[in-house]
Amino acid sequence: MRIRLILRRLSFLIMVIWAASTITFFIPRMSDRNPIRERFAELARTGGFSAGDLEKVVASYNKKFGLDKPLLEQYTDYIGSVATLDLGVSLNRFPKTVMEIITDSLPWTIALLFVSSILSFILGNLLGAVAAWPKSPSWLRSIATPFVLFMGIPPVLLAIFLLFLLAFKLKLFPLGQAYSTGIAPDWSFSFFLDVCWHQILPAVSLILGSVGGWVLSMRGMGVTIQGEDYVNFAEHKGLQGGTIFRDYYLRNALLPQVTGFALALGSIITSGAVVEGLYALPGLGSKLSQAIQSNDFLVIYGIVLFITMSVATLMVLVEFLYPLLDPRIKQD
Amino acid sequence: MTTLTSPYAPPIQPSRWKLIRGYLRRNKSLLVGLLILLFLILFTLTGLYIVDPKHAFPLSVRSKQPPGILDFGMENWPGKLPLGSDFFGRDMYAAMVRGLWQTALIGVLAGAAGTLIGVILGFTSAYFGGLFDTIVKGICQILTPIPVFMIQIIIASSLDKRDVTIYTMAGIVVMLAWMGPTLVIRSQVLSMKERQFVSVAKLSGVGNAGIIFGEIMPNLLPFIAAAFVSQVFNGVFSSFYLAIVGLGPLREPLLGNLIWGAQSQGAFFNGWWWWPIWPALAMVLILSSLALINMGMDELANPRIRKTE
């Protein structure tokens, strides 16, 4: 039954989200740090108000956020609000909710990560398939090797070297930021070009850091497929090389590669967040590191939970794609 | 009566050292990885001997000085500030030496602890099975889709920043890193306990302890060693990411902390390129050496892909 499988995956998804939100609820409460007290103590130090009122203010805010209730009640409230995607408010930019901060920065992150990870997936799989294919010209095969060398290096380190070489030394690219200072964001084409110009280095560092992995796994897969009888048979039937390459190599290696993509989602988002921080792009990653630096706890927990939920959801969604990619899987 | 002599000379067993050298010549990635590691160890050890450890901390030398490596005959050479100094007045050479030493410490601590937990959990759950196995497998499955780094951020940010030391960093990394080795060891034990040599041992009346330590453990050693190397890689990598978003021990010149400081002070905008470049270079060397060693160990552990002469 197809429905039963969907229900099983969905209940697994709910389990994962529940586990993640339980972790984000209990871990901060195990430490003796109180975000609200710390925030107001900081304000008191900088002369916001007299320190004598501190406890009173903290108590009233604890009441407002429901932090004076018993732990179990807080927990059920929290799970309820997570279920409705209510992630609380920012302590630093008070009336702004965490969800608003996320929706402001999400388009930047999606644009960068979507483009770079799809490009890297396509490029890596093509290069890997070409490298494994005995009939491809040798210069084409050797292209893949340098990418494999970058494999173990996290994109953020590549980003530092790219910044140094291309932006700092050669001055070909900007040194970070999402668009040139002095330009007001609008929907014009020139602004779009400016943004693209600033996204090239972050995208290239993310792509360089991940292409090698796809090349290696695709090459391995290609070598295995080569020995298969159906490939020999297709060759003896006299099929065109291109047809064999497309319909026998790529098609059969696609499913495991897509599974690999789903498994890599977590590290794609993680390295994307760190690279965004390095280039000071206005995406989720920068918001996260800003929140960490300014002790804006609800924003930290909110963004972490949001990223975790999206990764888990995307993983399950990719699994639903399988029957489309491989008709042999009918999901029963 | 004549004594019979064998027409064949006894086979000459090559010395152990020669065998190792021969193997390393075939296993290039292990060799290169070990050489890079050796270079890093030598850099750190000579550095620990040369530098003044106080210079790894802020306000110890003149700040914002460019590296003096190429600066022959200038006031920076010899030995004053070969790698330059940063905005806070740390001697980059001293900071790098201390940072490398501490990064290695975090990696080895986290790697050892993670592997130990993984071996114990994977072993017990696979060997004894039952409810415990179901629970361990279930936890691993539920935690797999959750990006580990995000949970590490939660843990690290709920600690008081002044309390964070390199030992807490190692602890945070270990808390979420045991799943990998657990699953690897578990699957190996599952396949191994069905093999004939275990059945033979069981039928000959060898007890559980004898089978675990006498029969299975020796065969597991290559996998445990490979798991240890990848755990060290994991530890270095995760602690680096935590430090680079500002969750490292703030007083220490951990490699990630140096880059975080450089980035938050706009090092490239201000022209202080050496500040982020040295730690980034060191990190690349550490990670690629560990990755190469890991690849080499894979070959050692998996006889199918092992090359023969």
XYZ file of C-alpha atoms in Angstrom:
641
model
C 0.000 0.000 0.000
C 1.383 3.342 -0.977
C -0.547 5.314 1.607
C 0.889 3.253 4.430
C 4.445 3.977 3.339
C 3.755 7.704 3.129
C 2.232 7.595 6.597
C 5.256 5.721 7.923
C 7.698 8.260 6.489
C 5.589 11.134 7.795
C 5.488 9.668 11.280
C 9.272 9.246 11.116
C 9.522 12.905 10.117
C 7.366 13.924 13.072
C 9.560 11.811 15.365
C 12.687 13.563 14.097
C 11.180 17.026 14.522
C 9.946 16.083 17.983
C 13.425 14.832 18.925
C 15.045 18.003 17.622
C 12.639 20.301 19.444
C 12.979 18.296 22.648
C 16.754 18.662 22.449
C 16.491 22.401 21.814
C 14.085 22.697 24.736
C 15.924 20.728 27.397
C 19.588 21.450 26.718
C 19.370 25.220 27.339
C 17.316 24.588 30.465
C 19.943 22.265 31.874
C 22.399 25.147 32.061
C 21.975 27.916 34.602
C 22.134 30.676 32.011
C 19.020 32.829 31.898
C 18.867 34.643 28.571
C 16.566 37.347 29.882
C 18.656 38.103 32.969
C 21.825 38.193 30.873
C 20.229 40.548 28.402
C 19.032 42.980 31.062
C 22.252 42.695 33.036
C 24.011 43.782 29.856
C 21.592 46.691 29.445
C 22.152 47.640 33.093
C 25.933 47.629 32.580
C 25.636 49.944 29.603
C 23.370 52.245 31.591
C 19.964 51.257 30.246
C 18.404 51.326 33.688
C 19.391 50.905 37.325
C 20.536 47.461 38.328
C 18.282 47.451 41.396
C 15.211 46.800 39.277
C 16.905 43.941 37.504
C 15.307 41.079 39.423
C 11.849 42.668 39.185
C 12.147 43.166 35.445
C 13.502 39.663 34.960
C 10.669 38.195 37.026
C 8.025 40.039 35.048
C 9.557 38.997 31.747
C 9.836 35.407 32.955
C 6.116 35.587 33.644
C 5.440 37.089 30.245
C 7.353 34.336 28.463
C 5.852 31.687 30.760
C 9.228 30.802 32.256
C 7.759 30.716 35.789
C 5.485 27.781 35.015
C 6.410 24.166 35.861
C 8.822 22.598 33.381
C 6.347 20.080 31.982
C 3.793 22.792 31.185
C 6.498 24.898 29.538
C 7.456 21.854 27.490
C 3.939 21.178 26.215
C 3.509 24.893 25.444
C 6.791 24.820 23.553
C 5.927 21.748 21.499
C 2.565 23.352 20.714
C 4.169 26.559 19.501
C 6.771 24.664 17.445
C 3.916 22.780 15.779
C 2.418 26.114 14.713
C 5.870 27.439 13.674
C 5.772 30.083 16.408
C 9.435 30.328 17.394
C 9.193 33.273 19.809
C 10.578 36.781 19.588
C 14.040 38.262 19.262
C 15.396 39.630 22.534
C 17.578 42.163 20.788
C 15.164 43.517 18.196
C 12.201 42.978 20.453
C 8.965 43.311 18.539
C 10.420 41.305 15.668
C 9.570 37.610 15.841
C 12.115 34.895 15.117
C 9.967 33.740 12.223
C 10.139 37.237 10.678
C 13.928 37.211 10.930
C 13.968 33.789 9.273
C 11.636 34.768 6.421
C 13.709 37.936 5.821
C 16.926 36.017 5.403
C 15.658 32.749 3.945
C 15.489 33.867 0.256
C 19.219 34.715 0.307
C 20.121 31.328 1.748
C 17.828 29.404 -0.576
C 19.146 31.220 -3.643
C 22.797 30.594 -2.769
C 22.443 27.003 -1.567
C 19.977 25.896 -4.236
C 22.058 27.190 -7.119
C 25.411 26.029 -5.766
C 24.344 22.570 -4.640
C 22.408 21.796 -7.834
C 25.300 23.023 -9.998
C 27.774 21.009 -7.978
C 25.570 17.898 -8.170
C 25.201 18.126 -11.954
C 28.837 19.014 -12.580
C 30.173 16.342 -10.232
C 27.987 13.584 -11.651
C 28.818 14.459 -15.252
C 32.547 14.628 -14.525
C 32.443 11.400 -12.561
C 30.523 9.576 -15.277
C 32.886 10.864 -17.938
C 35.897 9.839 -15.843
C 34.574 6.293 -15.511
C 33.594 5.903 -19.145
C 36.270 4.078 -21.135
C 35.494 5.838 -24.403
C 35.783 9.417 -23.193
C 38.827 11.382 -24.370
C 41.686 11.470 -21.887
C 41.719 15.273 -21.482
C 38.069 15.117 -20.410
C 38.878 12.425 -17.892
C 41.726 14.335 -16.327
C 39.488 17.352 -15.621
C 37.918 15.452 -12.744
C 41.145 14.935 -10.784
C 41.748 18.478 -9.461
C 38.198 18.619 -8.106
C 38.761 15.431 -6.134
C 41.744 17.067 -4.447
C 39.491 19.745 -2.926
C 37.197 17.139 -1.435
C 38.410 16.999 2.137
C 38.618 20.779 2.493
C 35.600 22.502 4.055
C 34.126 25.208 1.784
C 34.795 27.902 4.368
C 38.563 27.381 4.013
C 38.292 27.480 0.221
C 36.312 30.680 0.729
C 39.200 32.226 2.663
C 41.715 31.354 -0.072
C 39.387 32.577 -2.834
C 38.885 35.833 -0.935
C 42.638 36.192 -0.568
C 43.550 35.391 -4.168
C 40.674 36.714 -6.267
C 39.270 39.484 -4.118
C 42.199 40.727 -2.043
C 45.201 40.207 -4.362
C 43.705 40.434 -7.843
C 40.723 42.621 -6.871
C 38.485 40.769 -9.347
C 35.635 40.227 -6.908
C 34.181 42.104 -3.934
C 35.380 41.304 -0.402
C 32.036 40.033 0.852
C 28.634 41.672 1.474
C 25.544 40.867 -0.571
C 25.552 44.016 -2.696
C 27.698 47.121 -3.143
C 27.479 49.716 -0.417
C 25.664 52.809 -1.565
C 23.160 50.934 -3.687
C 19.619 50.738 -2.371
C 18.015 47.321 -2.820
C 15.301 47.416 -5.464
C 13.938 45.167 -8.170
C 16.018 46.606 -11.020
C 18.175 44.525 -13.316
C 21.361 46.342 -12.399
C 20.784 45.532 -8.722
C 20.216 41.906 -9.662
C 23.522 41.859 -11.542
C 25.286 43.452 -8.590
C 23.892 40.778 -6.263
C 24.945 37.991 -8.638
C 28.414 39.521 -8.815
C 28.685 39.347 -5.042
C 27.361 35.770 -4.891
C 29.940 34.314 -7.275
C 32.749 33.721 -4.774
C 30.515 32.181 -2.070
C 28.882 29.952 -4.671
C 32.223 28.912 -6.172
C 33.643 28.009 -2.764
C 30.576 25.914 -1.960
C 30.713 24.197 -5.364
C 34.468 23.513 -5.259
C 34.129 22.025 -1.805
C 31.437 19.554 -2.787
C 32.025 18.601 -6.447
C 34.795 16.129 -5.587
C 32.485 13.966 -3.493
C 30.020 13.568 -6.368
C 32.842 12.878 -8.830
C 34.237 10.089 -6.671
C 30.944 8.339 -5.959
C 29.773 8.657 -9.558
C 33.065 7.331 -10.887
C 32.832 4.351 -8.561
C 29.296 3.701 -9.707
C 30.261 4.030 -13.368
C 33.066 1.508 -13.012
C 30.642 -0.997 -11.453
C 28.057 -0.495 -14.169
C 30.661 -1.048 -16.900
C 30.969 -4.724 -16.063
C 27.205 -5.313 -16.141
C 25.780 -7.626 -18.766
C 23.167 -5.168 -19.939
C 25.865 -2.669 -20.902
C 27.737 -5.327 -22.883
C 24.476 -6.350 -24.498
C 23.670 -2.759 -25.426
C 27.116 -2.391 -26.982
C 26.718 -5.557 -29.011
C 23.307 -4.432 -30.167
C 25.186 -1.546 -31.729
C 23.608 1.253 -29.714
C 25.160 4.691 -30.050
C 27.727 5.605 -27.426
C 25.692 8.625 -26.355
C 22.590 6.520 -25.814
C 24.479 4.023 -23.678
C 26.070 6.841 -21.700
C 22.786 8.608 -21.037
C 20.321 5.757 -20.643
C 22.543 3.022 -19.215
C 25.155 4.847 -17.164
C 23.578 8.026 -15.877
C 20.100 6.612 -15.453
C 21.211 3.675 -13.339
C 23.563 5.692 -11.173
C 21.023 8.444 -10.575
C 19.079 6.823 -7.757
C 21.982 6.168 -5.369
C 23.356 9.614 -6.171
C 20.039 11.271 -5.290
C 20.038 9.305 -2.030
C 23.530 10.628 -1.424
C 22.259 14.139 -2.086
C 19.539 13.723 0.531
C 22.086 12.494 3.054
C 24.389 15.423 2.248
C 21.673 18.043 2.861
C 22.706 18.556 6.481
C 26.327 19.249 5.622
C 25.318 21.418 2.640
C 23.295 23.667 4.940
C 25.960 23.646 7.640
C 28.786 24.673 5.329
C 26.472 27.145 3.599
C 25.739 28.809 6.932
C 29.429 29.147 7.791
C 30.345 30.455 4.325
C 27.523 33.030 4.515
C 28.929 34.214 7.816
C 32.394 34.615 6.302
C 31.129 36.660 3.341
C 28.697 38.656 5.531
C 25.741 37.746 3.333
C 22.327 38.468 4.853
C 21.239 34.814 4.965
C 20.299 32.470 7.801
C 23.920 31.622 8.566
C 24.911 35.235 9.209
C 21.790 35.788 11.299
C 22.758 32.733 13.322
C 26.312 33.894 13.999
C 25.089 37.434 14.790
C 22.619 35.965 17.268
C 25.406 33.881 18.812
C 27.578 36.960 19.239
C 24.823 39.055 20.770
C 23.438 36.239 22.975
C 20.023 36.442 21.297
C 19.034 32.983 22.493
C 15.537 32.643 21.090
C 16.866 33.534 17.633
C 19.639 30.913 17.958
C 17.198 28.194 19.023
C 14.640 29.266 16.425
C 17.060 29.222 13.500
C 18.601 25.918 14.604
C 15.185 24.325 14.925
C 14.059 25.745 11.586
C 17.143 24.414 9.775
C 16.766 21.011 11.432
C 13.112 20.778 10.475
C 13.813 21.795 6.876
C 16.615 19.268 6.472
C 14.493 16.437 7.864
C 11.522 17.432 5.701
C 13.616 17.697 2.545
C 15.130 14.278 3.210
C 11.706 12.684 3.408
C 10.527 14.582 0.315
C 13.518 13.322 -1.689
C 12.523 9.792 -0.738
C 9.110 10.368 -2.295
C 10.902 11.222 -5.558
C 12.374 7.727 -5.879
C 9.495 6.120 -7.804
C 9.662 8.963 -10.328
C 13.383 8.392 -10.869
C 13.244 4.613 -10.944
C 10.000 3.006 -12.127
C 11.120 -0.305 -10.626
C 10.370 1.111 -7.199
C 6.643 1.233 -6.811
C 6.860 1.895 -3.091
C 4.910 -1.073 -1.883
C 76.159 -41.336 6.093
C 75.482 -38.090 4.484
C 73.186 -35.557 5.945
C 70.376 -34.485 3.779
C 70.430 -30.801 2.980
C 67.519 -29.040 1.526
C 68.198 -27.833 -1.980
C 66.286 -24.672 -1.134
C 67.760 -21.981 1.062
C 65.443 -21.009 3.905
C 63.249 -18.082 2.791
C 64.715 -14.798 3.871
C 62.141 -12.980 5.924
C 62.522 -9.256 5.210
C 62.825 -7.129 8.303
C 59.720 -5.486 9.705
C 60.973 -2.036 8.844
C 61.560 -3.072 5.248
C 58.034 -4.496 4.999
C 56.512 -1.285 6.357
C 58.582 0.780 3.924
C 57.530 -1.410 1.036
C 53.887 -1.148 2.010
C 54.027 2.622 2.349
C 55.522 2.848 -1.126
C 52.448 1.083 -2.484
C 49.947 2.917 -0.295
C 50.706 6.460 -1.460
C 47.845 8.211 0.308
C 48.856 6.786 3.690
C 52.440 7.882 3.049
C 51.579 11.449 2.017
C 49.094 11.791 4.880
C 51.673 10.619 7.404
C 54.303 12.970 5.943
C 52.001 15.996 6.264
C 51.150 14.939 9.809
C 54.852 14.599 10.592
C 55.492 18.096 9.248
C 52.695 19.536 11.421
C 54.015 17.708 14.494
C 57.532 18.984 13.855
C 56.248 22.546 13.337
C 54.342 22.399 16.617
C 57.115 20.752 18.626
C 59.866 23.101 17.455
C 57.444 25.973 17.972
C 56.681 24.932 21.535
C 60.432 24.981 22.139
C 61.109 28.328 20.421
C 58.203 30.653 21.090
C 57.295 32.464 24.257
C 53.901 30.941 25.166
C 52.704 34.309 26.497
C 52.864 35.751 22.983
C 49.906 33.616 21.913
C 47.628 35.890 23.934
C 46.404 39.445 23.239
C 48.492 42.541 23.967
C 51.796 40.676 24.043
C 53.487 42.051 20.904
C 53.075 45.041 18.588
C 49.776 44.568 16.781
C 49.019 44.393 13.039
C 52.597 43.643 11.914
C 52.976 41.916 8.526
C 54.843 38.582 8.443
C 58.631 38.825 8.486
C 59.429 35.646 6.559
C 60.290 37.582 3.396
C 61.536 40.542 5.359
C 65.252 39.688 5.500
C 67.389 42.161 7.345
C 64.414 44.144 8.553
C 63.640 44.697 12.184
C 61.189 41.778 12.158
C 63.841 39.217 11.252
C 65.096 36.888 12.487
C 62.621 35.315 14.805
C 60.737 38.411 15.847
C 57.379 38.018 14.103
C 57.907 35.520 11.275
C 54.168 35.094 10.680
C 53.141 38.608 11.651
C 50.824 39.654 14.453
C 47.102 40.251 14.598
C 44.856 43.151 15.562
C 44.761 42.087 19.210
C 48.549 41.955 19.480
C 49.090 38.224 19.339
C 52.255 36.846 17.733
C 50.764 34.716 14.942
C 53.606 32.174 15.160
C 53.044 31.624 18.877
C 49.278 31.607 18.358
C 49.559 29.058 15.544
C 51.775 26.764 17.593
C 49.384 26.851 20.542
C 46.351 26.629 18.256
C 47.698 23.582 16.419
C 48.587 21.890 19.690
C 45.098 22.483 21.074
C 43.347 21.496 17.854
C 45.281 18.233 17.929
C 44.361 17.739 21.588
C 40.637 18.246 20.885
C 40.835 15.910 17.908
C 42.600 13.117 19.756
C 40.441 13.422 22.897
C 37.179 13.526 20.950
C 38.387 10.788 18.618
C 39.398 8.448 21.431
C 36.219 9.018 23.451
C 33.922 8.750 20.423
C 35.572 5.565 19.221
C 35.445 4.020 22.697
C 31.733 4.775 23.088
C 31.089 3.551 19.557
C 32.953 0.283 20.082
C 31.192 -0.445 23.389
C 27.708 0.465 22.150
C 28.090 -1.125 18.717
C 29.560 -4.273 20.191
C 27.023 -4.829 22.940
C 24.039 -4.000 20.749
C 25.143 -6.268 17.908
C 26.448 -9.133 20.020
C 23.581 -9.403 22.479
C 20.798 -7.996 20.271
C 17.295 -7.690 21.670
C 15.716 -4.556 23.098
C 19.032 -2.767 23.666
C 19.926 -3.202 19.991
C 16.533 -1.829 18.924
C 16.959 1.243 21.144
C 20.518 1.998 19.990
C 19.585 1.556 16.341
C 16.454 3.692 16.773
C 18.361 6.556 18.403
C 20.968 6.462 15.651
C 18.264 6.523 12.973
C 16.376 9.435 14.492
C 19.547 11.466 15.051
C 20.911 10.877 11.544
C 18.736 13.435 9.690
C 19.423 16.107 12.324
C 22.402 18.275 11.328
C 24.838 17.596 14.168
C 26.377 21.054 13.937
C 23.035 22.687 14.791
C 22.689 20.681 18.001
C 26.300 21.453 18.874
C 25.475 25.145 18.516
C 22.623 24.737 20.996
C 24.847 22.969 23.523
C 27.771 25.350 23.129
C 25.623 28.470 23.309
C 23.896 27.373 26.499
C 27.264 27.165 28.225
C 28.736 30.233 29.828
C 31.340 31.523 27.371
C 33.875 31.989 30.161
C 33.562 28.317 31.134
C 34.271 26.961 27.656
C 37.667 25.265 27.521
C 39.112 22.953 24.921
C 37.957 20.038 27.088
C 34.334 21.196 26.977
C 34.734 21.594 23.211
C 35.891 17.975 22.955
C 32.967 16.929 25.163
C 30.417 18.759 22.997
C 31.812 17.131 19.878
C 31.766 13.641 21.409
C 28.173 13.927 22.626
C 26.906 13.803 19.043
C 29.671 11.953 17.258
C 29.375 8.409 18.575
C 26.651 7.353 16.112
C 29.020 6.846 13.182
C 31.445 4.398 14.847
C 28.549 2.683 16.635
C 26.856 1.843 13.343
C 30.120 0.753 11.672
C 31.183 -1.526 14.542
C 27.636 -2.838 14.922
C 27.381 -3.924 11.301
C 30.846 -5.525 11.389
C 30.056 -7.479 14.555
C 26.703 -8.558 13.119
C 28.392 -10.073 10.086
C 31.330 -11.462 12.054
C 29.369 -13.297 14.700
C 27.746 -15.458 12.024
C 31.088 -16.575 10.569
C 32.368 -20.073 11.006
C 35.316 -19.355 13.249
C 32.944 -17.934 15.851
C 30.660 -20.960 15.620
C 33.660 -23.263 15.983
C 34.805 -21.342 19.051
C 31.316 -21.480 20.514
C 31.028 -25.230 19.923
C 34.424 -25.759 21.534
C 33.038 -24.197 24.680
C 34.681 -20.755 24.551
C 32.793 -18.302 26.728
C 31.384 -14.922 25.694
C 34.466 -13.052 26.904
C 36.742 -15.427 25.034
C 34.804 -15.002 21.812
C 34.626 -11.222 22.126
C 38.269 -10.614 22.997
C 39.871 -13.670 21.447
C 37.945 -14.122 18.226
C 36.054 -10.996 17.169
C 38.148 -8.147 18.573
C 41.374 -8.980 16.687
C 39.435 -8.998 13.420
C 37.792 -5.716 14.302
C 41.048 -3.838 14.994
C 41.499 -2.401 11.482
C 37.927 -1.074 11.571
C 38.425 0.402 15.020
C 41.611 2.108 13.821
C 39.818 3.502 10.762
C 36.923 4.662 12.952
C 39.410 6.406 15.254
C 41.001 8.353 12.400
C 37.650 9.452 11.032
C 36.568 10.415 14.563
C 39.679 12.580 14.962
C 38.800 14.191 11.620
C 35.264 14.734 12.897
C 36.461 16.239 16.159
C 38.835 18.666 14.460
C 36.213 19.583 11.867
C 33.315 20.118 14.293
C 35.325 22.094 16.825
C 36.659 24.227 13.967
C 33.133 25.015 12.759
C 31.977 25.821 16.302
C 34.934 28.132 16.827
C 34.471 29.859 13.474
C 30.949 30.981 14.420
C 32.268 32.309 17.719
C 31.482 29.455 20.096
C 35.049 28.434 20.828
C 36.962 29.076 24.057
C 37.360 32.823 23.553
C 40.718 33.220 25.280
C 42.465 30.478 23.340
C 44.034 30.922 19.894
C 42.279 27.863 18.461
C 42.574 27.855 14.652
C 38.829 28.471 14.235
C 38.951 31.261 16.815
C 41.755 33.010 14.930
C 39.697 32.982 11.724
C 36.585 34.118 13.611
C 38.533 37.039 15.082
C 39.991 37.955 11.695
C 36.582 37.847 10.083
C 34.852 39.930 12.758
C 37.616 42.566 12.556
C 37.384 42.679 8.746
C 40.941 41.440 8.229
C 40.777 41.438 4.412
C 39.104 44.841 4.290
C 41.957 46.209 6.381
C 44.700 44.444 4.470
C 45.792 42.087 7.265
C 45.688 39.033 4.980
C 48.127 36.968 7.073
C 45.729 36.847 10.016
C 43.157 34.442 8.461
C 45.531 32.810 5.963
C 47.903 30.971 8.352
C 45.188 29.245 10.384
C 43.286 28.395 7.187
C 46.432 26.878 5.683
C 47.120 24.862 8.828
C 43.539 23.625 8.894
C 43.754 22.506 5.254
C 46.952 20.589 6.046
C 45.436 18.904 9.123
C 42.201 17.921 7.405
C 43.815 16.676 4.206
C 46.420 14.691 6.095
C 43.694 13.021 8.165
C 41.594 12.362 5.050
C 44.588 10.819 3.260
C 45.462 8.664 6.270
C 41.834 7.578 6.451
C 41.874 6.573 2.778
C 45.107 4.684 3.328
C 43.692 2.920 6.391
C 40.648 1.904 4.363
C 42.954 0.175 1.965
C 44.748 -1.494 4.862
C 41.487 -2.654 6.442
C 39.830 -3.793 3.235
C 41.936 -6.501 1.578
C 39.839 -6.339 -1.583
C 41.195 -2.971 -2.578
C 44.666 -3.599 -1.128
C 47.357 -3.341 -3.773
C 49.996 -6.028 -4.019
C 53.383 -5.718 -5.587
